[in-house]
XYZ file of C-alpha atoms in Angstrom:
355
model
C 17.626 -6.644 1.506
C 16.500 -4.194 -1.155
C 17.985 -4.676 -4.607
C 19.233 -1.980 -6.968
C 16.226 -2.730 -9.200
C 13.829 -2.063 -6.306
C 15.633 1.175 -5.533
C 15.216 2.259 -9.165
C 11.507 1.400 -9.069
C 11.128 3.485 -5.906
C 12.652 6.508 -7.624
C 10.259 6.040 -10.534
C 7.351 6.316 -8.098
C 8.763 9.053 -5.908
C 9.175 11.666 -8.647
C 5.469 11.715 -9.608
C 4.592 11.527 -5.928
C 6.625 14.636 -5.084
C 5.770 16.672 -8.173
C 2.210 15.531 -8.939
C 0.589 14.050 -5.835
C 1.900 16.339 -3.086
C 0.604 19.486 -4.853
C -2.843 17.859 -5.062
C -2.661 17.101 -1.343
C -1.777 20.745 -0.741
C -4.850 21.862 -2.681
C -7.155 19.595 -0.701
C -5.666 20.620 2.634
C -5.978 24.293 1.728
C -9.662 23.736 1.007
C -10.264 22.053 4.353
C -8.161 24.649 6.159
C -10.506 27.365 4.852
C -13.520 25.322 5.929
C -11.985 24.791 9.382
C -11.269 28.514 9.766
C -15.001 29.189 9.376
C -16.092 26.882 12.240
C -18.204 28.984 14.648
C -17.159 27.278 17.898
C -13.746 28.547 18.962
C -12.515 25.269 20.476
C -13.662 23.128 17.563
C -12.131 25.637 15.150
C -8.822 25.538 17.008
C -8.710 21.733 17.048
C -9.643 21.446 13.371
C -6.954 23.898 12.319
C -4.390 22.296 14.654
C -5.082 18.836 13.252
C -4.371 20.084 9.721
C -1.336 22.128 10.689
C 0.412 19.553 12.851
C -0.708 16.292 11.208
C -0.656 17.178 7.516
C 2.098 14.621 6.954
C -0.508 11.898 7.608
C -2.396 13.052 4.515
C 0.842 13.522 2.581
C 2.073 10.028 3.382
C -1.279 8.327 2.874
C -1.717 9.955 -0.517
C 1.136 7.875 -1.894
C -1.632 5.352 -2.644
C -3.001 7.802 -5.219
C -0.223 6.538 -7.505
C -1.753 3.058 -7.574
C -4.398 4.067 -10.111
C -3.031 6.862 -12.281
C -6.401 7.639 -13.856
C -7.983 8.147 -10.444
C -5.154 9.971 -8.672
C -7.113 13.147 -7.988
C -10.141 11.240 -6.673
C -7.931 9.073 -4.475
C -6.222 12.142 -3.037
C -9.636 13.670 -2.346
C -10.799 10.540 -0.505
C -7.555 9.974 1.405
C -7.269 13.589 2.564
C -10.923 13.735 3.631
C -10.869 10.452 5.578
C -7.485 11.157 7.163
C -8.562 14.668 8.128
C -11.630 13.213 9.842
C -9.351 10.799 11.690
C -6.930 13.511 12.801
C -9.683 15.954 13.784
C -11.571 13.380 15.854
C -8.341 12.273 17.514
C -7.828 15.852 18.686
C -11.419 16.069 19.920
C -10.966 12.880 21.950
C -7.546 13.835 23.257
C -7.557 17.563 23.903
C -11.039 18.711 24.920
C -12.220 18.607 28.538
C -15.586 17.090 29.373
C -15.618 14.442 26.648
C -16.583 10.856 27.546
C -16.464 7.356 26.079
C -19.992 7.611 24.711
C -19.048 10.853 23.010
C -15.933 9.275 21.498
C -18.003 6.406 20.098
C -20.668 8.682 18.660
C -18.098 10.980 17.073
C -16.487 8.052 15.282
C -19.798 7.175 13.706
C -18.701 9.898 11.289
C -15.808 7.735 10.090
C -18.117 4.790 9.515
C -20.473 7.045 7.569
C -17.488 8.315 5.585
C -16.889 4.835 4.135
C -20.557 3.998 3.574
C -21.320 1.937 6.689
C -23.908 4.244 8.221
C -26.380 6.910 7.113
C -24.695 9.706 5.163
C -25.400 12.259 7.878
C -25.910 12.169 11.611
C -25.745 14.071 14.882
C -22.205 12.954 15.674
C -21.765 15.614 18.363
C -24.873 14.633 20.336
C -22.859 13.068 23.195
C -20.028 15.586 23.008
C -19.754 18.840 25.017
C -19.306 20.952 21.851
C -21.229 20.799 18.584
C -21.329 23.983 16.480
C -18.834 23.210 13.705
C -20.788 24.913 10.933
C -21.046 21.681 8.931
C -17.292 21.025 8.844
C -17.433 17.345 9.826
C -20.475 16.770 7.630
C -18.583 18.180 4.648
C -15.632 15.877 5.235
C -17.909 12.859 5.589
C -19.831 13.630 2.407
C -16.647 14.163 0.387
C -15.094 10.917 1.615
C -18.273 8.900 1.191
C -19.229 10.137 -2.266
C -15.702 9.691 -3.573
C -15.027 6.161 -2.327
C -18.479 4.937 -3.305
C -17.867 6.163 -6.862
C -14.933 3.782 -7.330
C -15.799 0.813 -9.597
C -14.514 -1.740 -7.081
C -16.208 -0.252 -4.007
C -18.659 -3.093 -3.392
C -15.807 -5.602 -3.426
C -13.921 -3.770 -0.654
C -16.812 -2.404 1.381
C -16.903 -5.213 3.949
C -13.189 -5.105 4.708
C -13.120 -1.301 4.690
C -15.960 -1.039 7.190
C -14.340 -3.716 9.382
C -11.049 -1.783 9.506
C -12.794 1.494 10.317
C -14.694 -0.317 13.070
C -11.456 -1.561 14.636
C -9.937 1.902 14.309
C -12.974 3.427 16.037
C -12.752 0.864 18.853
C -9.143 1.837 19.445
C -9.970 5.537 19.598
C -12.600 4.875 22.259
C -10.468 2.532 24.343
C -7.186 4.421 24.217
C -8.870 7.614 25.429
C -10.378 5.938 28.498
C -9.128 6.831 31.963
C -5.786 5.237 32.803
C -7.345 3.001 35.417
C -9.559 1.281 32.803
C -7.645 1.711 29.574
C -5.125 -1.115 29.682
C -7.501 -3.829 30.908
C -10.046 -2.838 28.261
C -7.404 -3.024 25.525
C -6.279 -6.426 26.813
C -9.824 -7.818 26.696
C -10.317 -6.337 23.235
C -7.144 -8.042 21.993
C -8.301 -11.379 23.368
C -11.614 -11.065 21.507
C -9.776 -10.430 18.217
C -6.652 -12.564 18.709
C -7.442 -14.510 15.525
C -6.887 -11.353 13.451
C -3.229 -11.037 14.406
C -1.892 -14.315 15.825
C 1.338 -14.077 17.758
C 1.165 -10.353 18.444
C 1.230 -8.654 21.817
C -1.840 -6.641 22.777
C -0.088 -3.319 22.251
C 1.129 -4.428 18.825
C -2.393 -5.400 17.792
C -3.706 -2.066 19.067
C -1.038 -0.202 17.114
C -1.988 -2.012 13.907
C -5.645 -1.027 14.296
C -4.590 2.619 14.507
C -3.285 2.746 10.927
C -5.354 3.975 7.988
C -2.980 2.482 5.390
C -4.988 -0.701 4.757
C -8.061 1.485 4.190
C -6.185 3.498 1.583
C -4.789 0.352 -0.057
C -8.335 -0.991 -0.413
C -9.569 2.291 -1.855
C -6.685 2.345 -4.351
C -7.554 -1.166 -5.515
C -11.217 -0.160 -5.852
C -10.313 2.918 -7.875
C -8.352 0.721 -10.288
C -11.356 -1.504 -11.108
C -13.570 -4.326 -9.863
C -12.224 -6.108 -6.779
C -13.092 -9.676 -5.891
C -13.891 -9.878 -2.144
C -11.284 -12.640 -1.808
C -8.682 -10.315 -3.310
C -9.722 -7.679 -0.766
C -9.280 -10.256 2.006
C -5.772 -11.078 0.774
C -4.837 -7.416 0.573
C -5.941 -6.776 4.135
C -4.218 -9.946 5.376
C -0.939 -8.574 4.041
C -1.396 -5.098 5.495
C -2.868 -6.112 8.812
C -1.128 -6.445 11.181
C 2.358 -6.108 9.674
C 2.444 -3.026 7.430
C -0.150 -1.238 9.519
C 1.676 -2.280 12.674
C 5.099 -1.007 11.662
C 3.438 2.239 10.569
C 1.995 3.078 13.979
C 4.824 1.545 16.002
C 7.226 3.900 14.201
C 4.907 6.794 15.015
C 4.979 5.908 18.703
C 8.710 5.142 18.577
C 9.645 8.709 17.667
C 7.234 10.119 20.295
C 8.531 8.116 23.258
C 10.067 11.095 25.086
C 7.198 13.473 24.412
C 4.556 10.964 25.526
C 6.545 10.110 28.653
C 6.737 13.778 29.651
C 2.996 14.311 29.180
C 1.943 10.929 30.557
C 0.313 9.939 27.260
C -0.277 6.367 26.119
C 2.579 5.016 24.010
C 2.446 1.443 22.723
C 6.195 1.179 22.097
C 6.801 1.965 25.769
C 5.269 -1.438 26.633
C 8.311 -3.252 25.267
C 10.266 -4.135 28.437
C 13.695 -3.021 27.181
C 15.518 -1.283 24.357
C 16.594 -4.688 23.039
C 13.004 -5.950 23.024
C 11.923 -2.751 21.273
C 14.460 -3.360 18.520
C 13.407 -7.002 18.220
C 9.713 -6.137 18.105
C 10.036 -3.388 15.501
C 12.429 -5.492 13.437
C 10.011 -8.414 13.443
C 7.173 -6.233 12.204
C 9.418 -4.749 9.527
C 10.575 -8.151 8.261
C 7.010 -9.481 8.190
C 5.831 -6.330 6.419
C 8.354 -6.889 3.624
C 7.452 -10.573 3.436
C 3.731 -9.842 3.207
C 4.254 -7.118 0.600
C 6.152 -9.598 -1.526
C 3.088 -11.834 -1.746
C 0.842 -9.149 -3.246
C 0.287 -8.224 -6.870
C 2.565 -5.278 -7.687
C 4.887 -6.062 -4.760
C 7.271 -3.218 -5.660
C 4.541 -0.663 -4.971
C 3.757 -2.066 -1.535
C 7.432 -2.412 -0.618
C 7.876 1.239 -1.527
C 5.140 2.034 1.004
C 7.294 0.369 3.665
C 10.470 2.114 2.486
C 8.547 5.375 2.693
C 7.360 4.703 6.249
C 10.926 4.119 7.387
C 12.132 7.236 5.588
C 9.316 9.492 6.797
C 9.398 8.574 10.476
C 13.102 7.897 10.930
C 14.072 11.195 9.262
C 12.302 12.969 12.122
C 14.942 14.484 14.458
C 13.277 12.679 17.383
C 14.313 9.326 15.908
C 17.928 10.011 16.850
C 17.284 11.070 20.447
C 17.542 9.250 23.775
C 19.241 6.091 22.593
C 16.915 5.593 19.621
C 19.690 6.202 17.100
C 20.918 2.591 17.265
C 17.449 1.183 16.577
C 16.894 3.754 13.823
C 20.095 2.744 12.058
C 19.255 -0.943 12.390
C 15.801 -0.455 10.851
C 17.188 1.590 7.970
C 19.790 -1.091 7.279
C 17.020 -3.681 7.211
C 15.197 -1.549 4.649
C 18.288 -1.416 2.466
C 19.398 1.018 -0.209
C 15.900 2.160 -1.177
C 15.055 3.125 2.390
C 18.298 5.060 2.758
C 17.598 6.865 -0.502
C 14.108 7.901 0.563
C 15.419 8.741 4.028
C 17.802 11.321 2.567
C 15.009 12.680 0.367
C 12.827 13.128 3.459
C 15.664 14.912 5.237
C 15.816 17.317 2.294
C 12.032 17.822 2.246
C 12.073 18.470 5.996
C 14.746 21.147 5.570
C 12.579 22.782 2.896
C 9.509 22.567 5.136
C 7.609 20.409 2.623
C 6.925 17.745 5.275
């Protein structure tokens, strides 16, 4: 349960986040929105603009990590917004464009690996994709992300873990966009190959955890702060993956259960066999997320990340629909006073249209 002291610490972080970080996020998104509007190909332009318009809260939420290193806040926002915008744009290209194939999905996500320094700084990422004329939009995002993260003093200490996480994320994007007849079996085999990374998790829980960018941002924040010992990077990732990353994406799927069911889209939370098992599964991930955050340096910061996830996703009106209200209330109670406080703040920001 969250203490009054933790709740006070959260408020101390939230004020600079709302008044200093979110405006920086807005500036970066406005820049990329202008770049997206200039894309020559109509379909690519539409998907780029849609990814910014409808998924901007991913950049807003992820940029909380810009508070970790106050002297590097602007650079962290620049990196986080660029990498997350690549992620959201490519997700749309895999999900909403006819004629794309697995090879195309894999090649496209080479851009994310390049964005964190794993591959050459430029490449023909559209070569296996039916569309390609983006006017340099994806290249610009990759260069911004790459140059920024590689400028951080602790980059070399996090590079291995960062590339590994982006590789897992890219695998997920390829596998989850396969045809239904092949998708589940491929994800099952993938989980078996990597079962040592997340012992005791179900395949859909492991897959959900790989879909989060939060561990990437946590690594970047540590690197921006100063030199990072590779063992410290390992410990940071071990705390975020699978628990904090898992609860992040499971909450995302939780609020989209109805929408995904209507459209026949993949939803990892739907694999829990009952409402009771859903509550147990999400609660387990939440408890383990808090436990793992408590083992890190600056535990209050990382616990605030979890409070913020609960507040952001469970303040969405969809969280109270179709029998989800009971689970929502249970998760907020588990988060304690700090989560309730941020939850009400998110409700206010939603009414104002800020998120």
